[in-house]
Tab-separated table of C-alpha atoms and ligand atoms in Angstrom:
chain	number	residue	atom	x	y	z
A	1	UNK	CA	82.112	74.883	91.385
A	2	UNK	CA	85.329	76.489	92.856
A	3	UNK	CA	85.502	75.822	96.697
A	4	UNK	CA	86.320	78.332	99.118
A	5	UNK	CA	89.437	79.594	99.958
A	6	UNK	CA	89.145	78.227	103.571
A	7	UNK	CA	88.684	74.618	102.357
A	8	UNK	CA	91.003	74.590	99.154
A	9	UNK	CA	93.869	75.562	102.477
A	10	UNK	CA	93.036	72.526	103.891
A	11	UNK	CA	92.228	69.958	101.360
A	12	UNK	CA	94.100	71.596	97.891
A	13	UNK	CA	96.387	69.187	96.566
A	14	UNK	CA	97.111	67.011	99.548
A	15	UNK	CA	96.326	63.514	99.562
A	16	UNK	CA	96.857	60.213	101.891
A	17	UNK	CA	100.096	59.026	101.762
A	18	UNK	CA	99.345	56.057	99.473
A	19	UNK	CA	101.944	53.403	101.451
A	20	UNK	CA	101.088	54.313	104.816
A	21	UNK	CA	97.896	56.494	104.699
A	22	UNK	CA	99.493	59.059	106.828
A	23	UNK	CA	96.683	61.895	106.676
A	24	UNK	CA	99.396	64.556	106.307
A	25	UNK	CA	101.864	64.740	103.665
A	26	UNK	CA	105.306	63.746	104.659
A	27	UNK	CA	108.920	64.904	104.738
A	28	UNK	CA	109.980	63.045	101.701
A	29	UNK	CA	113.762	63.073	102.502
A	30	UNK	CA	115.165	61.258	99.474
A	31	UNK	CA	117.141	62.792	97.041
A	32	UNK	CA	116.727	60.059	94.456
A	33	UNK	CA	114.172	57.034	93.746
A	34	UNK	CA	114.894	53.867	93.064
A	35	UNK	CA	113.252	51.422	89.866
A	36	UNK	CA	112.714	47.998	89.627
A	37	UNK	CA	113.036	48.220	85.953
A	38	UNK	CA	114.510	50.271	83.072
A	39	UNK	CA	110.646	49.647	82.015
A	40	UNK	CA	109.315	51.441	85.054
A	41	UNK	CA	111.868	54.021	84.436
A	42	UNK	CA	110.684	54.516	80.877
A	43	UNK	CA	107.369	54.629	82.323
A	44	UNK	CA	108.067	57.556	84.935
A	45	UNK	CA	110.096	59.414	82.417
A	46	UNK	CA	106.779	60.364	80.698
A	47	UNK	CA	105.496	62.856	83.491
A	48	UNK	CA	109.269	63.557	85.503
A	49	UNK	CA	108.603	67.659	84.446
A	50	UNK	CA	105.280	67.347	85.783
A	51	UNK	CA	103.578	68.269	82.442
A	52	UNK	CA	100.476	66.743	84.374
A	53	UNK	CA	100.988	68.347	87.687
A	54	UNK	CA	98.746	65.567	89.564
A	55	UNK	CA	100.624	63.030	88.189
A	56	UNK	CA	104.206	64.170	88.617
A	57	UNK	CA	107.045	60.956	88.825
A	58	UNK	CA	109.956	61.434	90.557
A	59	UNK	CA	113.608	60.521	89.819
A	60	UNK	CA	116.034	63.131	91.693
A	61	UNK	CA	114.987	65.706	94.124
A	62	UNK	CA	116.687	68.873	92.408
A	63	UNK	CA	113.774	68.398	89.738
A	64	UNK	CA	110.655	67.366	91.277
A	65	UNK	CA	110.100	65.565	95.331
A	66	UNK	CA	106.534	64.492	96.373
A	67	UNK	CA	106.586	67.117	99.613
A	68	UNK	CA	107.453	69.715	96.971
A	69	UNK	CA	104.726	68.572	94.647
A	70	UNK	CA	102.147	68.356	97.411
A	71	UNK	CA	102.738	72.243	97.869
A	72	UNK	CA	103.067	73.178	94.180
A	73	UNK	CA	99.299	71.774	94.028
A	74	UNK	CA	97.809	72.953	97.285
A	75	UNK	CA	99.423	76.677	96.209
A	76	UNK	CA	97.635	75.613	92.293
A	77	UNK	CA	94.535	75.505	94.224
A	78	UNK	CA	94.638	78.580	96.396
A	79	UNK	CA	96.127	80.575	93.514
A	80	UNK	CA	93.327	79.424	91.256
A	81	UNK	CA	95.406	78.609	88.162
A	82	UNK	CA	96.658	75.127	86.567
A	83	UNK	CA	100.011	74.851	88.051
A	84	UNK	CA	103.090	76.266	90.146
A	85	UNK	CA	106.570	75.763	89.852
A	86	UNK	CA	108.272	76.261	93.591
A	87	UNK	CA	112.161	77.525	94.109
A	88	UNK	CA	114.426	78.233	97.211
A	89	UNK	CA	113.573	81.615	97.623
A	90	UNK	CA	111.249	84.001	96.381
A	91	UNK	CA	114.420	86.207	94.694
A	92	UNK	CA	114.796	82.620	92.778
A	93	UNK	CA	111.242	83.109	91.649
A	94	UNK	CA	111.132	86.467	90.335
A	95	UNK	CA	114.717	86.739	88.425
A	96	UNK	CA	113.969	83.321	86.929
A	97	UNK	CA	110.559	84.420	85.745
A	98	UNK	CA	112.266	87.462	84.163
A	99	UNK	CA	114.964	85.593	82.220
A	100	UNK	CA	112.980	82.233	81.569
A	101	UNK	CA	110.640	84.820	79.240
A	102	UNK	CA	113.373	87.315	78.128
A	103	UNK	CA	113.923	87.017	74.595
A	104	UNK	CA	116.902	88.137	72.391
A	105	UNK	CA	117.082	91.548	70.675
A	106	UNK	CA	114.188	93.188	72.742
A	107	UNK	CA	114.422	94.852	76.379
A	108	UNK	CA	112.712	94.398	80.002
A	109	UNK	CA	110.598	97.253	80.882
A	110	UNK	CA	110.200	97.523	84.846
A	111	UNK	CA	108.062	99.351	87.612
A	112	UNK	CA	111.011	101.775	89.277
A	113	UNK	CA	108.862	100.795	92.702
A	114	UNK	CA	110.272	97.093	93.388
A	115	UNK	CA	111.633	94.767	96.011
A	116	UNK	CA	115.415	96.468	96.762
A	117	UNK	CA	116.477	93.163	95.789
A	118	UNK	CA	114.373	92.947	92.166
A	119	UNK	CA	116.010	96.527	91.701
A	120	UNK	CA	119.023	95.215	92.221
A	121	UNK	CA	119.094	92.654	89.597
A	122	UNK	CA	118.221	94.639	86.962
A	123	UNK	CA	120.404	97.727	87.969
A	124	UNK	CA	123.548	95.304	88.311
A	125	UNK	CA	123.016	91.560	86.986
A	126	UNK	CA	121.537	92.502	83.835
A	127	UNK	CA	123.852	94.998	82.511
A	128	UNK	CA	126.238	92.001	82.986
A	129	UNK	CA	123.964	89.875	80.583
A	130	UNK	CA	124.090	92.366	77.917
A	131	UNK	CA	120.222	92.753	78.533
A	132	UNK	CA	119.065	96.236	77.887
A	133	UNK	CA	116.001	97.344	80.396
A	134	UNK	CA	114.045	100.132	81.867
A	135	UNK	CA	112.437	101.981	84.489
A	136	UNK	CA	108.985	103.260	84.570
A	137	UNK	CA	106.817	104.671	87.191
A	138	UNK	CA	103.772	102.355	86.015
A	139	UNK	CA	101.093	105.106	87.763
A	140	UNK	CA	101.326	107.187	84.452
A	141	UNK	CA	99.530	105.077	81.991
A	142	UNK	CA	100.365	107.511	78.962
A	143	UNK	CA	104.278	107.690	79.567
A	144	UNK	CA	104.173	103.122	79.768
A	145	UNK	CA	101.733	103.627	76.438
A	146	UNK	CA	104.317	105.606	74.973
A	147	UNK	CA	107.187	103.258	76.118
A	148	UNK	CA	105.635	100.317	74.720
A	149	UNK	CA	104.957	102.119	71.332
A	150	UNK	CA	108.485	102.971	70.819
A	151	UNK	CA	110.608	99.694	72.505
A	152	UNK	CA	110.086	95.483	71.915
A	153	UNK	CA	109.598	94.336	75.541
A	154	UNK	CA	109.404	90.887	76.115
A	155	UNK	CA	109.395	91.062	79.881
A	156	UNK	CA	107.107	93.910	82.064
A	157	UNK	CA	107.845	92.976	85.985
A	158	UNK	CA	105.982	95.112	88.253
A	159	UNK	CA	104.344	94.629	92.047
A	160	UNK	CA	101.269	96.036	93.248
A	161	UNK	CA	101.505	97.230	96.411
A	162	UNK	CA	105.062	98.114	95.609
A	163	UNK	CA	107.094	97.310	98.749
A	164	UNK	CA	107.636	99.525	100.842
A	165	UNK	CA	105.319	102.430	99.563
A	166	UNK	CA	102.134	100.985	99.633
A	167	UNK	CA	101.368	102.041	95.597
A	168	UNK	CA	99.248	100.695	93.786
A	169	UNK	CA	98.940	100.243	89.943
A	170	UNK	CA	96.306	99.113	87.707
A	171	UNK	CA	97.012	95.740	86.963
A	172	UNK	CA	94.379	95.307	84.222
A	173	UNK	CA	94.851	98.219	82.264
A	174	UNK	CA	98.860	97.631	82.542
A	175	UNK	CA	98.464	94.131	81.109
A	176	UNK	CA	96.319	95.439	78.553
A	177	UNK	CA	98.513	97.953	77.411
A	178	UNK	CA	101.313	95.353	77.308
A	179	UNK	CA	99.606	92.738	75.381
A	180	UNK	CA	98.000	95.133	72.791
A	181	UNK	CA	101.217	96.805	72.080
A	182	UNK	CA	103.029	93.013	71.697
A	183	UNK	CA	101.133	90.061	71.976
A	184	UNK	CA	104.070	87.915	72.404
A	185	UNK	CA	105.348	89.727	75.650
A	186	UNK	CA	104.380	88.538	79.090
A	187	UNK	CA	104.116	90.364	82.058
A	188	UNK	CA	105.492	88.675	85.273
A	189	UNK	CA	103.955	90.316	88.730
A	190	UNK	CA	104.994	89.916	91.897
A	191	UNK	CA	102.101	89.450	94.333
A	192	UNK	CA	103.650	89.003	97.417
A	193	UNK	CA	102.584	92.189	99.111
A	194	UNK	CA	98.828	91.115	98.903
A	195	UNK	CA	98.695	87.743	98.677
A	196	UNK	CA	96.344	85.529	96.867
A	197	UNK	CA	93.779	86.071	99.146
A	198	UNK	CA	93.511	89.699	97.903
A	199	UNK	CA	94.875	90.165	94.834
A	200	UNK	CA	94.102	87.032	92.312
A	201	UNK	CA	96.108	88.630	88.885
A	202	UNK	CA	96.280	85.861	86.647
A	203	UNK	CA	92.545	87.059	86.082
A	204	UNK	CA	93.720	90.371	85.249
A	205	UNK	CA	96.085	89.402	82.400
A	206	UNK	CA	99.179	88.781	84.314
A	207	UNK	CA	101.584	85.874	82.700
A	208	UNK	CA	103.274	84.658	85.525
A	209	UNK	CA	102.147	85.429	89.061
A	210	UNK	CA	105.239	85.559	91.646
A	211	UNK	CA	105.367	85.188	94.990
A	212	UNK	CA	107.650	85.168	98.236
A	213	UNK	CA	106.249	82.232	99.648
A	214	UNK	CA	108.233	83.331	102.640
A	215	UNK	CA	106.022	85.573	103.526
A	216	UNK	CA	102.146	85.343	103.487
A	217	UNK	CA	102.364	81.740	101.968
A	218	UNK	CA	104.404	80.331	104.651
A	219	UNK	CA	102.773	82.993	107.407
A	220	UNK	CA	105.116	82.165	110.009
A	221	UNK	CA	108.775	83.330	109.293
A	222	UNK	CA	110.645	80.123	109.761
A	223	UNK	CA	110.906	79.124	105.975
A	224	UNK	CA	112.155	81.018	102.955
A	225	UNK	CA	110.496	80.296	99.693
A	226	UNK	CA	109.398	81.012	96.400
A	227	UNK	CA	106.837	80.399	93.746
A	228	UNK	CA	105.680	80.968	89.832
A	229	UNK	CA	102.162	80.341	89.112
A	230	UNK	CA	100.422	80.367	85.325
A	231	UNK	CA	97.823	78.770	83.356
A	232	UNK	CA	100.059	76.960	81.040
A	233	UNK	CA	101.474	73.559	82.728
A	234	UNK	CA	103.802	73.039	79.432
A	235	UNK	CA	105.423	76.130	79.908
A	236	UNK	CA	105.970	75.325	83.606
A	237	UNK	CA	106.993	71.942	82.703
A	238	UNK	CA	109.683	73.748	80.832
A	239	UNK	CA	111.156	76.177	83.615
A	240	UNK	CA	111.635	72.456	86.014
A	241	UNK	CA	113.923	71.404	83.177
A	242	UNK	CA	115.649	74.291	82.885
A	243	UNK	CA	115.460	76.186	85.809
A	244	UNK	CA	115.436	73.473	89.097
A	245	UNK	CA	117.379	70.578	86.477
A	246	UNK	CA	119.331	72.907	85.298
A	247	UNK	CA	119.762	75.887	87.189
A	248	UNK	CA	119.595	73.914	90.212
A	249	UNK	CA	117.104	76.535	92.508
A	250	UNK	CA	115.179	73.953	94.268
A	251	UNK	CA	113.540	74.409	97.672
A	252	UNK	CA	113.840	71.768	100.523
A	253	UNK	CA	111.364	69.200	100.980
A	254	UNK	CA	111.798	70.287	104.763
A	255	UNK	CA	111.064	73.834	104.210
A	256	UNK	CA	108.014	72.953	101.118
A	257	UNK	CA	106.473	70.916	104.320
A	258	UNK	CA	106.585	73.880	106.490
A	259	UNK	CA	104.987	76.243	103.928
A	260	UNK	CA	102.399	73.864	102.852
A	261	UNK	CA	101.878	73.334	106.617
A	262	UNK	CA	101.718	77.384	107.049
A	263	UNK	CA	99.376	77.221	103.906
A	264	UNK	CA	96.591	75.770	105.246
A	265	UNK	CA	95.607	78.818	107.736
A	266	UNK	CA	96.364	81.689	105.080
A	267	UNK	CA	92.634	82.533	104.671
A	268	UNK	CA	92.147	82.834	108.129
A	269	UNK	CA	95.576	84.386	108.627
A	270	UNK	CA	95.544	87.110	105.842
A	271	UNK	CA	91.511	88.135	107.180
A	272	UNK	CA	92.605	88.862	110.724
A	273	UNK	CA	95.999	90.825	109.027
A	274	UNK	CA	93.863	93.050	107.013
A	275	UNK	CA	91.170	93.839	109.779
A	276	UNK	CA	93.737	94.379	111.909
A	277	UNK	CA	95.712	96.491	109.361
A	278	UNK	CA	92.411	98.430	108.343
A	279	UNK	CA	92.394	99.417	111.839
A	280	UNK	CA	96.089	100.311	113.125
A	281	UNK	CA	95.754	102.285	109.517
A	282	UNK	CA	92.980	104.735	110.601
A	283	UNK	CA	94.462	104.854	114.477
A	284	UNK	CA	97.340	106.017	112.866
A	285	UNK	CA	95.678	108.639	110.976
A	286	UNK	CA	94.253	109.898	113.564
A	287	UNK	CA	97.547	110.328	115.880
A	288	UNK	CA	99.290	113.384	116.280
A	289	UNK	CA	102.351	112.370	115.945
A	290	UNK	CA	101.955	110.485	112.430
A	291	UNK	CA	102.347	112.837	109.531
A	292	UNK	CA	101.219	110.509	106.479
A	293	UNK	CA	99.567	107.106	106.073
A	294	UNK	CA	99.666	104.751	103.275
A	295	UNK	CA	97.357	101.847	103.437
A	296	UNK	CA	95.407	101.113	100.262
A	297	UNK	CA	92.453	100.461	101.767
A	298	UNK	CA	91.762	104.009	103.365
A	299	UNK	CA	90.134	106.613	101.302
A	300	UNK	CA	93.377	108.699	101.473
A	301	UNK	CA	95.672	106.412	99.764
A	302	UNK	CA	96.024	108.225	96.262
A	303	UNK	CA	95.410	105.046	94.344
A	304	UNK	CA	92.386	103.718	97.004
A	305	UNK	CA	90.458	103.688	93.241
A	306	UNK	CA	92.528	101.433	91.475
A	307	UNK	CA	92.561	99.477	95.152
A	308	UNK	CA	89.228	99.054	95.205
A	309	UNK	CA	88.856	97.394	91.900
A	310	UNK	CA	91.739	94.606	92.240
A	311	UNK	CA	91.876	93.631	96.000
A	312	UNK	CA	89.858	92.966	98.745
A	313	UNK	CA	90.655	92.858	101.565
A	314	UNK	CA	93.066	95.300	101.478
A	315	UNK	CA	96.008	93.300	103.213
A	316	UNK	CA	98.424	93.494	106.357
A	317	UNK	CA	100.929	95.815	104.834
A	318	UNK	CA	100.951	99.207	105.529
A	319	UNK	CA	103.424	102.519	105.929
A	320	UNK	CA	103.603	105.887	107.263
A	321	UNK	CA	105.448	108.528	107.933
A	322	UNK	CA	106.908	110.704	111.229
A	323	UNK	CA	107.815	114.172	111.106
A	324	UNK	CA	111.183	113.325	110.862
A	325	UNK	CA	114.601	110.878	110.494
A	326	UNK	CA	115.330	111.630	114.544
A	327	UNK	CA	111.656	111.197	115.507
A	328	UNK	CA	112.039	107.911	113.821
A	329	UNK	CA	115.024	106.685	115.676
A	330	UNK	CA	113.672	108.507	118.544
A	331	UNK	CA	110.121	105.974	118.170
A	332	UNK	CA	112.660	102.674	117.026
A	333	UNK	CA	114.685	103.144	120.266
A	334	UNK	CA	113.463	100.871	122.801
A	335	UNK	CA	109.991	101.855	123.106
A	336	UNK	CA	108.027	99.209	120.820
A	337	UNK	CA	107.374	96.158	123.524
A	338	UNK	CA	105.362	94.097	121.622
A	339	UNK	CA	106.243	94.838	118.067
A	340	UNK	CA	109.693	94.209	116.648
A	341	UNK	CA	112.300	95.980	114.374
A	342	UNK	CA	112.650	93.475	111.751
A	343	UNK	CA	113.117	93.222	107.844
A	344	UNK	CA	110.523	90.750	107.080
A	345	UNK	CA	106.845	90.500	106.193
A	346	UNK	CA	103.923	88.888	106.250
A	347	UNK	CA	104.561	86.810	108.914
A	348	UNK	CA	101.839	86.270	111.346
A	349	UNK	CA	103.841	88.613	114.287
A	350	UNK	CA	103.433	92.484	114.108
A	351	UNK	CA	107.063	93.521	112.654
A	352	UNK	CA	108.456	96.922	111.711
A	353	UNK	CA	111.383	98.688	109.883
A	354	UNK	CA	113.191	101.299	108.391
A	355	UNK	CA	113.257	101.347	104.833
A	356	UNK	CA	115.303	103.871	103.974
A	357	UNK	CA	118.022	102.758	105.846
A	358	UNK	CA	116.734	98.860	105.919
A	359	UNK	CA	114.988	97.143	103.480
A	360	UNK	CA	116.027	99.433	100.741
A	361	UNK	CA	119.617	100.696	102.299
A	362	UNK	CA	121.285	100.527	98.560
A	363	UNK	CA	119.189	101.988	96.636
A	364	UNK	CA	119.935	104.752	94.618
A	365	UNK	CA	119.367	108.062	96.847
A	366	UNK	CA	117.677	109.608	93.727
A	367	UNK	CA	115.423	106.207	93.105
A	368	UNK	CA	114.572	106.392	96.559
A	369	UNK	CA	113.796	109.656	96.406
A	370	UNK	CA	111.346	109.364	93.094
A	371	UNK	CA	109.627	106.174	94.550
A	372	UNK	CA	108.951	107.832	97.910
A	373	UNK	CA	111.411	105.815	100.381
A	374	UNK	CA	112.132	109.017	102.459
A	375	UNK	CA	114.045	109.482	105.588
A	376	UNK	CA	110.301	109.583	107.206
A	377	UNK	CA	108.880	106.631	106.337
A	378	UNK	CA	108.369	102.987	108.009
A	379	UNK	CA	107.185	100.126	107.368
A	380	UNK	CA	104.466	97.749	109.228
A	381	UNK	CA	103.788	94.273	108.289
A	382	UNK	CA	100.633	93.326	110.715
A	383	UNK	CA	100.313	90.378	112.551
A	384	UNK	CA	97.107	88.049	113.834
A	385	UNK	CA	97.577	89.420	117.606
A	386	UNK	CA	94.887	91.384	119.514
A	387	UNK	CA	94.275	94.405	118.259
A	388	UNK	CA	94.140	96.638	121.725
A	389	UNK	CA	97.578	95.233	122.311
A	390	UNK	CA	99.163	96.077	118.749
A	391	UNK	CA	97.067	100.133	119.300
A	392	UNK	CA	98.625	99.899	122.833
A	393	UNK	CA	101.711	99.038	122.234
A	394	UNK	CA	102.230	101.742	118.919
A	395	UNK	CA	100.475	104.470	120.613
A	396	UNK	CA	102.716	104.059	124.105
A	397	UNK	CA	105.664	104.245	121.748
A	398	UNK	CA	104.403	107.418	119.617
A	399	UNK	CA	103.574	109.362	122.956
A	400	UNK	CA	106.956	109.048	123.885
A	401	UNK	CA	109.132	110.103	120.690
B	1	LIG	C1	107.840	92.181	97.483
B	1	LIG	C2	108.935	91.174	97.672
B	1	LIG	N1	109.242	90.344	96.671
B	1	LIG	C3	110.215	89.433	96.785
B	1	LIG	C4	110.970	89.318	97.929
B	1	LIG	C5	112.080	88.324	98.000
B	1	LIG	O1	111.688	87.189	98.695
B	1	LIG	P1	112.724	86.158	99.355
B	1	LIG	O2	113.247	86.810	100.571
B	1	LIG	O3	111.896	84.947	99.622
B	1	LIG	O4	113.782	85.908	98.330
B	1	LIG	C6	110.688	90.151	99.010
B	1	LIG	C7	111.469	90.048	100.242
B	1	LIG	O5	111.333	90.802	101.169
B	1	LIG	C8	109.643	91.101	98.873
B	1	LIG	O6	109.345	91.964	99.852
């Protein structure tokens, strides 16, 4: 029987140091390991990709380090699948997934509501590549239907929420869609906005499921990472060689001990975040000064539905809009106290930005536009503190714009 998410925090994938029997895992420095035999060398060769994740050897740092394999298995256990495969940053993650399963002669079909970042590389690295893709808003099941009758994908990337709009799609019936129209396609999705602790796709027929791990994963802001997570260890065994061997887009043993360190509290982290969330969302609602809110777990949110079926809770992310671009600046001018303007997420500290002229400052006016980034809208990543304090502090704020 599966544990709970609580315990697999604390006790997924960690074990006693076996030297020293230091209860926590350490800071394995080394960049390289030493044999006392070609034999023993032979012998670690066998499992230096990690085919066996629990029984990973070790022979240079850029491919596989004990810290780092401590957190690959820990995030294995809270992500529910067999293995992970961990990179510097969580940009690493996602363009890697795309290209590692991008096959010659066919296209990459993705959501037009991504990361700024994700947009980015298709929109400008790709084209580079030669690598024909497209955009699709993923809400309109008979348009991505039609789309996969017509093209040969071999790569469908798509997040759910999208960041920063809060929409949601229906991962399920995407992934069915994909996988009817070609079996051999995979569909990598980027969880980061709801973390594993409300969203679990892999059981919904994602391929690979991505992640920032410097957000939720890590919780606290102080480490950037990134992750790939399937059900297919050879595969990921595959992506070490070629991606962290070869590619060289390793993380730091310094910053996997900080996220595996951050790791153990995401349960309790993520709860708090979403009741707190669940909250500010309805206070906002209710405010006269907020036009529009856009948290997936309130009965307004025009996909609440397709919410409903896939996560629970409903996360710490949330958005909303003002009446205006100058109430906005007006309400970002030195009236938050406790909550502050800042671009990232997840992190257990109440942040907040612009995304129109932030987060998502490059993207094209017209994307923008059709994905809903408007000259009204901000984003809220919700922290663990108080709740009065976090209503206080927004509502002080709003009364004086
Ligand atoms: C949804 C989403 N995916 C991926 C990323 C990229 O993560 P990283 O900053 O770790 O590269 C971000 C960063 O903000 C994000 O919001």
């Amino acid at each position: 029987m599966q544990r709970g998410i609580n315990t697999r925090g604390i006790h997924g994938g960690e074990k006693s140091d076996p030297v020293t029997r230091a209860l926590k895992t350490p800071i394995y420095a080394s960049n390289t390991f030493s044999y006392s035999s070609m034999e023993e060398f032979f012998e670690d060769a066998a499992n230096a990709y990690g085919i066996n994740p629990e029984e990973t050897t070790y022979f240079y740092t850029r491919t596989a380090n004990p810290t780092t394999n401590a957190l690959e298995l820990k995030l294995a256990s809270i992500i529910g699948c067999k293995g992970t495969l961990t990179t510097s940053s969580g940009m690493a993650a996602i363009t890697f997934a795309i290209l590692a399963n991008y096959q010659a002669g066919t296209k990459i079909l993705a959501s037009d509501s991504v990361y700024r970042s994700t947009n980015q590389f298709t929109s400008e690295i790709l084209p580079k590549l030669g690598i024909p893709y497209d955009y699709l808003d993923f809400r309109d099941l008979n348009t991505l239907e039609e789309q996969l009758q017509d093209n040969t994908y071999s790569v469908v990337h798509f997040e759910s929420p999208a960041n920063p709009t809060m929409r949601c799609y229906d991962i399920k019936a995407i992934c069915d869609l994909v996988h009817e129209y070609n079996a051999e396609s995979n569909v990598t999705f980027d969880n980061t906005f709801a973390s594993p602790i409300c969203q679990q796709p892999l059981e919904l027929g994602v391929d690979f499921e991505i992640h920032s791990s410097s957000k939720y994963l890590n919780g606290h802001g102080d480490a950037l990472g990134g992750v790939i997570a399937c059900n297919d260890t050879e595969i990921l065994s595959e992506f070490r060689r070629q991606f962290c061997e070869t590619l060289g887009q390793t993380p730091s043993s310094f910053n996997s001990y900080l996220i595996l360190r951050g790791l153990k509290t995401i349960g309790l982290r993520v709860k708090k975040q979403s009741e707190n969330a669940l909250t500010i969302a309805k206070f906002l609602e209710g405010h006269q000064k907020v036009t529009r809110v856009y948290y997936p777990g309130l009965p307004s949110h025009p996909q609440f539905e397709i919410a409903k079926k896939q996560m629970t809770p409903f996360g710490g992310m949330l958005a909303f809009e003002l009446k205006s671009q100058d109430h906005i600046t007006s309400f970002l001018n030195n009236k938050l106290q406790l909550i502050k303007l800042a671009m990232d997420l997840g992190d257990i500290q109440t942040l907040i930005e612009f995304p129109y002229i932030m987060t998502h400052y490059d993207l094209e006016y017209d994307l923008k536009i059709q994905t809903g980034i408007t000259e009204q809208l901000l984003r809220l990543s919700i922290g663990i503190e108080d709740i009065k304090d976090l209503i206080t502090d927004l509502d002080q704020a709003l009364n004086q714009i």
